[in-house]
Structure formats: C-alpha cells, structure tokens
Short mmCIF file of N, CA and C in Angstrom, two decimals:
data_model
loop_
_atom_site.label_atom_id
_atom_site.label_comp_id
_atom_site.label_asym_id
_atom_site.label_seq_id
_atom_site.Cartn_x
_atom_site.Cartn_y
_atom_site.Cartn_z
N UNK O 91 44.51 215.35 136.08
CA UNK O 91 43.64 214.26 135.71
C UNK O 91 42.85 213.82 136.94
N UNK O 92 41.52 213.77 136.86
CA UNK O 92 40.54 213.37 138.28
C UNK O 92 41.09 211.94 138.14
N UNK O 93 41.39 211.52 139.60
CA UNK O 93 41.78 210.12 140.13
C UNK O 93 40.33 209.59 141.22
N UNK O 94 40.02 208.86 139.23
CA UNK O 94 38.57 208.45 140.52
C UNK O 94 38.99 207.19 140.93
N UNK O 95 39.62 206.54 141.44
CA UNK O 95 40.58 205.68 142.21
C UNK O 95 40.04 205.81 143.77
N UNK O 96 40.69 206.96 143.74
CA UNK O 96 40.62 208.30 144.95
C UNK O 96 39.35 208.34 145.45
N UNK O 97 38.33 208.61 144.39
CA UNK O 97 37.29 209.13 144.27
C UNK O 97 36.33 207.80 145.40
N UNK O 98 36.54 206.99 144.84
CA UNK O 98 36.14 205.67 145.21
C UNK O 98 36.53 205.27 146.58
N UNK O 99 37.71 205.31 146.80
CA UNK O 99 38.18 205.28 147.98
C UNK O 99 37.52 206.29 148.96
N UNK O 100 37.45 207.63 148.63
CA UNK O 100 36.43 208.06 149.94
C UNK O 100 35.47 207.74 149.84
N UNK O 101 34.53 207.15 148.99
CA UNK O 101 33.10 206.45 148.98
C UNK O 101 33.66 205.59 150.24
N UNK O 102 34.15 204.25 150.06
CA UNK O 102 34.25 203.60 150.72
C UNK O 102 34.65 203.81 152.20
N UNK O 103 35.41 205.14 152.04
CA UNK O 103 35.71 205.25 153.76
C UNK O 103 35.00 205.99 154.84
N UNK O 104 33.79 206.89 153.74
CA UNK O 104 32.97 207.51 154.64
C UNK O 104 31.57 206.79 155.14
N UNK O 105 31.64 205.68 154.13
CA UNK O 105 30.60 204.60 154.31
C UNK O 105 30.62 203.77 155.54
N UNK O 106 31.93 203.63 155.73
CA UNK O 106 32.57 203.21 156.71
C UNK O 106 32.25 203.56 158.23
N UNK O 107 32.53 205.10 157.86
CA UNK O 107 32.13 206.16 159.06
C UNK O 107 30.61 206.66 159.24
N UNK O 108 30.11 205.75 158.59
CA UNK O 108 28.64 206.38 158.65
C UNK O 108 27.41 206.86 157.73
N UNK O 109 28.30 207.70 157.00
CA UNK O 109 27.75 208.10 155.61
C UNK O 109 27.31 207.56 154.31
N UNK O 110 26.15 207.76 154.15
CA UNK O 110 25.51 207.04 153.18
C UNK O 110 25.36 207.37 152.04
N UNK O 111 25.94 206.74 150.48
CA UNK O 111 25.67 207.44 149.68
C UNK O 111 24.61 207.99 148.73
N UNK O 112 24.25 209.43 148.48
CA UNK O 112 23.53 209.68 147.67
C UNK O 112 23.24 210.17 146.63
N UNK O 113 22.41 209.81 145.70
CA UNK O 113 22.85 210.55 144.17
C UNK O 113 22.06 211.85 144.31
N UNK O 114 22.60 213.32 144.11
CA UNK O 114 22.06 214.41 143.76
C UNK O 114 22.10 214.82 142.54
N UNK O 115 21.39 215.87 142.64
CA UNK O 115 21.07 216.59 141.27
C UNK O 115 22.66 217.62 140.88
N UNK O 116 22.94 217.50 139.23
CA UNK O 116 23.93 217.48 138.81
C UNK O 116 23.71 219.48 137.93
N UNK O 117 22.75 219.72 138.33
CA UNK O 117 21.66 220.84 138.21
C UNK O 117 21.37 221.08 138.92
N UNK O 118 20.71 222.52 139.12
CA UNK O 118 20.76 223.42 140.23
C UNK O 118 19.47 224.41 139.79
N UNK O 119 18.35 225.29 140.19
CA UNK O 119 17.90 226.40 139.93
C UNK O 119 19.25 227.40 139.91
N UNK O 120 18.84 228.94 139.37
CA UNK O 120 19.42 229.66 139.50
C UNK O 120 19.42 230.67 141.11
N UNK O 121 18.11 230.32 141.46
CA UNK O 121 18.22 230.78 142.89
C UNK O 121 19.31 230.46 143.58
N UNK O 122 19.55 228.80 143.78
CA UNK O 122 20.87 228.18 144.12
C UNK O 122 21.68 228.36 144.42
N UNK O 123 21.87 228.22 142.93
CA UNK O 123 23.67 228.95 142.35
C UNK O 123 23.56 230.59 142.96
N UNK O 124 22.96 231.34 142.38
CA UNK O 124 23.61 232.84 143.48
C UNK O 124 23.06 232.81 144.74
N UNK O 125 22.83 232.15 145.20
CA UNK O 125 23.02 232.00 147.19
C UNK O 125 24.08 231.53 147.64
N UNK O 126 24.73 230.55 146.49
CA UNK O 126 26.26 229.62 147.17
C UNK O 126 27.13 229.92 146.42
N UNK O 127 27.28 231.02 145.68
CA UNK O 127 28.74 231.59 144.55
C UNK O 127 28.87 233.23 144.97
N UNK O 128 30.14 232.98 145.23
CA UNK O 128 31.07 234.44 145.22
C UNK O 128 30.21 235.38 144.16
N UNK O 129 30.00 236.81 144.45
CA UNK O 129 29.33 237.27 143.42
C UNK O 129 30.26 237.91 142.23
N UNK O 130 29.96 237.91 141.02
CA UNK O 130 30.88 238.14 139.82
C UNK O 130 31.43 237.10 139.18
N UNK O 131 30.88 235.99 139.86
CA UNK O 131 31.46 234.82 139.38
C UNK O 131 30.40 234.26 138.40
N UNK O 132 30.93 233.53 136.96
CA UNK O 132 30.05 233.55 135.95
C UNK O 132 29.13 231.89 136.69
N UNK O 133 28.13 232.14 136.14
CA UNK O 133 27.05 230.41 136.30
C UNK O 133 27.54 229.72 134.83
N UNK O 134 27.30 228.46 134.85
CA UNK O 134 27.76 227.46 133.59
C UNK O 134 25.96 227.09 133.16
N UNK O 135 25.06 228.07 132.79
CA UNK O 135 23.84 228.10 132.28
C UNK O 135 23.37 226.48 131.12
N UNK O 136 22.45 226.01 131.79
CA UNK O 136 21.85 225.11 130.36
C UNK O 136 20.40 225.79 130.25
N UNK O 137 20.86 226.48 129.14
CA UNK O 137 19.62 227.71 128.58
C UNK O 137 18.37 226.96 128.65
N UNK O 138 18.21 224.97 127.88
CA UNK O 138 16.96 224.90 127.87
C UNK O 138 16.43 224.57 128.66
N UNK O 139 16.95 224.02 129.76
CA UNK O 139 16.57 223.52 130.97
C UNK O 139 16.39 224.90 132.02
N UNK O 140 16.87 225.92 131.59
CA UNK O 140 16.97 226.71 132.96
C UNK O 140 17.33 226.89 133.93
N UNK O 141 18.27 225.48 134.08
CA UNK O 141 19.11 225.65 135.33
C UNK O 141 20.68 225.66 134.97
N UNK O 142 21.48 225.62 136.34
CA UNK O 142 22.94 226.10 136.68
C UNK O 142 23.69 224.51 136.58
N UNK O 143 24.86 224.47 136.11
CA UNK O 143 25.74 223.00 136.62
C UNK O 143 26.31 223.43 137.58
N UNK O 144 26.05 221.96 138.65
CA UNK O 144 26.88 222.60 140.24
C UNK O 144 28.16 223.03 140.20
N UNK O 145 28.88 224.34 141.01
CA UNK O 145 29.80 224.41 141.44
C UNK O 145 30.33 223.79 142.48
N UNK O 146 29.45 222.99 143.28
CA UNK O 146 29.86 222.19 144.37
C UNK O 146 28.69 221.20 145.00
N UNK O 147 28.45 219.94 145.72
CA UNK O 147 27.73 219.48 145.99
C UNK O 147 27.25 220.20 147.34
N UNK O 148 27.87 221.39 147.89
CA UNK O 148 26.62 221.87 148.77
C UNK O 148 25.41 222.37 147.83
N UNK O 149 25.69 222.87 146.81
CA UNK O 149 24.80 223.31 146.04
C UNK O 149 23.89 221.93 145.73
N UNK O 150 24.07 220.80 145.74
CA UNK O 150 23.13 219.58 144.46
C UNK O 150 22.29 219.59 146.52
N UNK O 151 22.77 219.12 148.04
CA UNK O 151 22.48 218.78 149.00
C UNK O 151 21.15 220.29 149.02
N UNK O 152 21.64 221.35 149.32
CA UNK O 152 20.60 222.19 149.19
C UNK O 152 19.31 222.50 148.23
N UNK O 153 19.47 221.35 146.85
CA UNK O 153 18.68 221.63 145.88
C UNK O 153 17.54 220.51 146.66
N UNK O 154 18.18 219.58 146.93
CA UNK O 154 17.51 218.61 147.80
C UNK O 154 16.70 218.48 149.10
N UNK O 155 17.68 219.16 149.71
CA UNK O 155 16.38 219.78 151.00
C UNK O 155 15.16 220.98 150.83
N UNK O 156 16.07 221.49 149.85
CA UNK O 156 14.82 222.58 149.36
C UNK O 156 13.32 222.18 148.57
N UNK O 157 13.72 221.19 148.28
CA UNK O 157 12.77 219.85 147.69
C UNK O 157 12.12 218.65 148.32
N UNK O 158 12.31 219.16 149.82
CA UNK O 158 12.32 218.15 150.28
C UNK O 158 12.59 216.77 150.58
N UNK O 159 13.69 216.93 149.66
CA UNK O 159 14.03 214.81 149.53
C UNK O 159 15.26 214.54 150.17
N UNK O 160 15.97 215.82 150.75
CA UNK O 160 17.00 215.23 151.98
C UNK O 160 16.58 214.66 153.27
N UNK O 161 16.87 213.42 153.51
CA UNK O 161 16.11 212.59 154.93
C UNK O 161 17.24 212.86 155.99
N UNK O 162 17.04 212.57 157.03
CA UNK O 162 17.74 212.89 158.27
C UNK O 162 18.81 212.00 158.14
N UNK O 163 20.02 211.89 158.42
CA UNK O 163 21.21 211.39 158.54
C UNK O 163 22.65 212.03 157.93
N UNK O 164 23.29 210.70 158.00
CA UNK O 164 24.28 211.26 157.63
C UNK O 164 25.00 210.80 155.61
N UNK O 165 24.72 211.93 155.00
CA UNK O 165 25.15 211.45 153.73
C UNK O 165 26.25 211.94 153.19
N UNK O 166 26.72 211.56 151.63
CA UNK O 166 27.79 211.53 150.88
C UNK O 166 27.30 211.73 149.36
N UNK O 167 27.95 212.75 149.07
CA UNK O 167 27.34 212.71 147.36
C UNK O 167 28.56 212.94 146.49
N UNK O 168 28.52 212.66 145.38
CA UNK O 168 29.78 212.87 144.23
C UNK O 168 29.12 213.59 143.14
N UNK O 169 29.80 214.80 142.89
CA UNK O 169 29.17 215.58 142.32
C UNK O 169 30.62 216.45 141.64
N UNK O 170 30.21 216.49 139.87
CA UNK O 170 30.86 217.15 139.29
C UNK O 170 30.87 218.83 139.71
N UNK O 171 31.89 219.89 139.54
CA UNK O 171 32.05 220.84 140.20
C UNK O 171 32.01 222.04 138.85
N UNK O 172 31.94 222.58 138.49
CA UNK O 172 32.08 223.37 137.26
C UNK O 172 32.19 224.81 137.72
N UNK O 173 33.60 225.69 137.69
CA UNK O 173 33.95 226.86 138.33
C UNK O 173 34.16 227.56 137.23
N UNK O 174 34.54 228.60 137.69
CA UNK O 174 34.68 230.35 136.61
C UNK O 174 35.74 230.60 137.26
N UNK O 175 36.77 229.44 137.90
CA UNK O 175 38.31 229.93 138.02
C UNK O 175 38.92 230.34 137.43
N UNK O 176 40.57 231.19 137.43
CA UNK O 176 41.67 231.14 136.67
C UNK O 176 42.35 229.71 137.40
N UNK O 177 42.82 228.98 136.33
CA UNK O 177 43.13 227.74 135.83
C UNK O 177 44.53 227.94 136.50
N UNK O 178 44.98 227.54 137.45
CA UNK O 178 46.75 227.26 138.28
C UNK O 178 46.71 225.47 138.89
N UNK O 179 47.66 225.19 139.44
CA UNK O 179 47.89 224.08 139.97
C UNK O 179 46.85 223.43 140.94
N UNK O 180 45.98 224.50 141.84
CA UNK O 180 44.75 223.89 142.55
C UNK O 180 43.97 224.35 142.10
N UNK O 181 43.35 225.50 140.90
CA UNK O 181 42.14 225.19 140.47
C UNK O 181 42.06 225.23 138.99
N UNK O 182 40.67 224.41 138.80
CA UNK O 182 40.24 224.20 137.78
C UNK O 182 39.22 224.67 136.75
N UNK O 183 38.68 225.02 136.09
CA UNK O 183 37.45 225.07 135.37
C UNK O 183 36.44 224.08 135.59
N UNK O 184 36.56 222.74 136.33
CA UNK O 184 35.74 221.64 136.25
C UNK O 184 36.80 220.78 137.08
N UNK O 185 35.56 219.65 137.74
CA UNK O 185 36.26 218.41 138.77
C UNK O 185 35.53 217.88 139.38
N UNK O 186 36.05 216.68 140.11
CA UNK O 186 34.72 216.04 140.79
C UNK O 186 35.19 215.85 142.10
N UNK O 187 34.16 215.76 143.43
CA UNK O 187 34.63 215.32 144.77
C UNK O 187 33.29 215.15 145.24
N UNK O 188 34.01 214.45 146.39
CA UNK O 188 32.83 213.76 147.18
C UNK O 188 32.66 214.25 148.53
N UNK O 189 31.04 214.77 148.75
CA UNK O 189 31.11 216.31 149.75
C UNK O 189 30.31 215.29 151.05
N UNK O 190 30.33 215.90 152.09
CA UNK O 190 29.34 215.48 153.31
C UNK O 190 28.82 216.37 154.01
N UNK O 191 27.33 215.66 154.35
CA UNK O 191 26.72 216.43 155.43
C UNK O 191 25.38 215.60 156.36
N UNK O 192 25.39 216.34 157.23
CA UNK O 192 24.66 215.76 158.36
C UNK O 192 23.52 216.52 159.20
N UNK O 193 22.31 216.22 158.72
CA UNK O 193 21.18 216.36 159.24
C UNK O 193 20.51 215.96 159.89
N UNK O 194 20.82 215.34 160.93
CA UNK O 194 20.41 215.04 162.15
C UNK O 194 21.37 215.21 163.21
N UNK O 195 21.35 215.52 164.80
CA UNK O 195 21.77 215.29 165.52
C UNK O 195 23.06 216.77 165.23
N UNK O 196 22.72 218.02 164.91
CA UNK O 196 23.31 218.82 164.10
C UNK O 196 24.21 219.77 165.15
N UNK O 197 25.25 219.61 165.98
CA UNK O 197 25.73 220.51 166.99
C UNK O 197 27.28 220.77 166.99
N UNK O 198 27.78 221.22 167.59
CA UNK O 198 29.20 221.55 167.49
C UNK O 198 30.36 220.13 167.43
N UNK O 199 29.82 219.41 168.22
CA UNK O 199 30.18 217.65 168.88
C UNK O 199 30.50 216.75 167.34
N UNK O 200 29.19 217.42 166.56
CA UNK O 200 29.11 216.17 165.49
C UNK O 200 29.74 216.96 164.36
N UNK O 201 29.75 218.71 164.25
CA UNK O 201 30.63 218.62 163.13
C UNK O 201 32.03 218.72 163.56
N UNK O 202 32.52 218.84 164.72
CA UNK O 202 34.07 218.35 164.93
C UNK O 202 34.41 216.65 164.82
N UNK O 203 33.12 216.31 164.84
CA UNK O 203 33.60 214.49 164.64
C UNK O 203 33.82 214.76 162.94
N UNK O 204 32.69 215.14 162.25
CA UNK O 204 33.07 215.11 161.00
C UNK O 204 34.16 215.61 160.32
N UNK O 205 34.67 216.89 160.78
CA UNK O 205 36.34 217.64 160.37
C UNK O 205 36.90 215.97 160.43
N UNK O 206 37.17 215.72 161.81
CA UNK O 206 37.89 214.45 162.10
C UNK O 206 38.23 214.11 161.36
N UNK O 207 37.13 213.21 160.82
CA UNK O 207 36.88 211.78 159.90
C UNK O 207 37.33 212.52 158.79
N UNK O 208 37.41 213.47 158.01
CA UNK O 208 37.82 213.94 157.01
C UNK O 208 39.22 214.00 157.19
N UNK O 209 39.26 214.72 157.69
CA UNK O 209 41.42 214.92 158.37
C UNK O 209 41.52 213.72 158.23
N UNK O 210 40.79 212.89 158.65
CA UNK O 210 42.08 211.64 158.69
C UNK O 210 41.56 210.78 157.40
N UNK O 211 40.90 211.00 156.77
CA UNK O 211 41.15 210.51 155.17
C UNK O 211 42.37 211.38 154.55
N UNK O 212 42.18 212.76 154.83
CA UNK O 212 43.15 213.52 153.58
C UNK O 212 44.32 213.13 154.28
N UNK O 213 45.06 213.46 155.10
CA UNK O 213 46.02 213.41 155.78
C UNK O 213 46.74 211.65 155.61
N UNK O 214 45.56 210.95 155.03
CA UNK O 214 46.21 209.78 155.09
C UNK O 214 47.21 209.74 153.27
N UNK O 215 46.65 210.76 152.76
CA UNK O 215 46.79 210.82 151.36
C UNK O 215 47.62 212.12 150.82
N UNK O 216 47.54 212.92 151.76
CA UNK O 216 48.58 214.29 151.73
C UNK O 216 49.01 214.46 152.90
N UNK O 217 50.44 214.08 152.62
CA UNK O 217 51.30 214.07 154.31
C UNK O 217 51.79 215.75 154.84
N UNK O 218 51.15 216.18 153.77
CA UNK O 218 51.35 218.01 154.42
C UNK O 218 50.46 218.73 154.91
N UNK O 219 48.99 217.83 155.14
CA UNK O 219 48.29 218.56 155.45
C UNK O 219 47.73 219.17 157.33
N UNK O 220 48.02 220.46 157.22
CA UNK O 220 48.10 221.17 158.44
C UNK O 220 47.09 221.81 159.11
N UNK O 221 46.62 221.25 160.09
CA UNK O 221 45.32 221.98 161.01
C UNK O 221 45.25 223.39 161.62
N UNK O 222 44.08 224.22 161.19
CA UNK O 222 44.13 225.96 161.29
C UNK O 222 43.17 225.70 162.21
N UNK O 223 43.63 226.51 163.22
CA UNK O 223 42.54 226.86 164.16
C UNK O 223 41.69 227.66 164.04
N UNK O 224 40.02 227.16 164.13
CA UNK O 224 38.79 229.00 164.03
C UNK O 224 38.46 228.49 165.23
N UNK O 225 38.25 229.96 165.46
CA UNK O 225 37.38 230.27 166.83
C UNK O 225 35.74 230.28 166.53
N UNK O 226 35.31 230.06 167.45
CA UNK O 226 33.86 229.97 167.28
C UNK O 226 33.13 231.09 167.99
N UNK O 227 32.38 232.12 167.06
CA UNK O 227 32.02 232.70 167.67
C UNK O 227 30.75 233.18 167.87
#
C-alpha cells in the first residue's frame, strides 16, 4: 500500500534541504520513454494522446528540460511510476516517489551533498540501510 504519509514527509524534508517542489508531466513522448527504459521492457501507451505514463520522474524532469521549462536549481517532483515488472516484495507494476535533481552548480561536491541528504532521510526510516561504494571513473 503507497504510504503517502511518507510521501509527504519527504516533500517536507527536501524542502527543507533546498529543494523546491515541482509539478511534472505525468506523460512522457515516446522518444523519452525508450532513452530511459531497459530495452524489452513494455511502455504503458495512451494510444490517444500518443504518449508513455512515466516509469520514473527522471523521465517527467527530462520531458521538462527538453521543453525547456526546467529552471536552474534545485527541485523535487512526485510522480506516479508505472513498470513492466514481475510483481515480488520490492517491485511493483505501479507506485509513487518523490525524485531529485539539480541544475545548477552541477559537480561531483553537489551530487555527494545530495546522496547525503537522501541517506539521511532513508536511513532515518530503514535502519538497514547500507552504503556501496562506486568509484568514479
């Protein structure tokens, strides 16, 4: 069951940290969708419209800059998710979360601040959650 409780609560805590919220598009072109999906993976088509339902809000943030209407900073969007998973304990067919990103000031500095600020929302809410190291290369 989506706990928009939850949902709400990271509104409020990334607002906190900076992030501003914004409403994106809940639709996608099909260009989109196959630039940001695993390939073989089915699209959730609205035939009359012609476009894709997001699989993720990088997809609604990219429909937006591609459109020009992403402004420089730092934002937050909530965006329903609609997948072509097999259905187990972490995934779903459908769900909602609240994604971030940052367009301005764009370097290694600011997206390790952002991991941060994320870690320490989830971590405040899943006491198992464990940091993987990538190398940067």
């Amino acid at each position: 069951m989506i706990n928009y409780k939850l949902i709400d609560e990271s509104i409020n805590y990334y607002s906190r940290h900076g992030f501003t919220r914004i409403e994106s598009p809940w639709i996608v072109s099909d260009f989109i969708d196959q630039k940001t999906k695993p390939k073989g993976i089915q699209s959730f088509v609205i035939q009359h419209l012609n476009q894709n339902l997001v699989a993720s809000g990088e997809q609604s943030f990219l429909s937006l800059y591609l459109n020009e209407s992403l402004p420089k900073g730092k934002f937050q969007t909530v965006t329903p998710c609609f997948r072509d998973d097999s259905i187990d304990y972490l995934h779903k067919q459908y769900f909602i979360k609240n994604e971030l990103i940052q367009t301005e000031n764009v370097n290694i500095n600011s997206l390790i601040e952002m991991i941060n600020i994320a870690f320490r929302f989830y971590s405040s809410y899943f006491k198992q959650v464990r940091v993987v190291e990538v190398e940067n290369k």
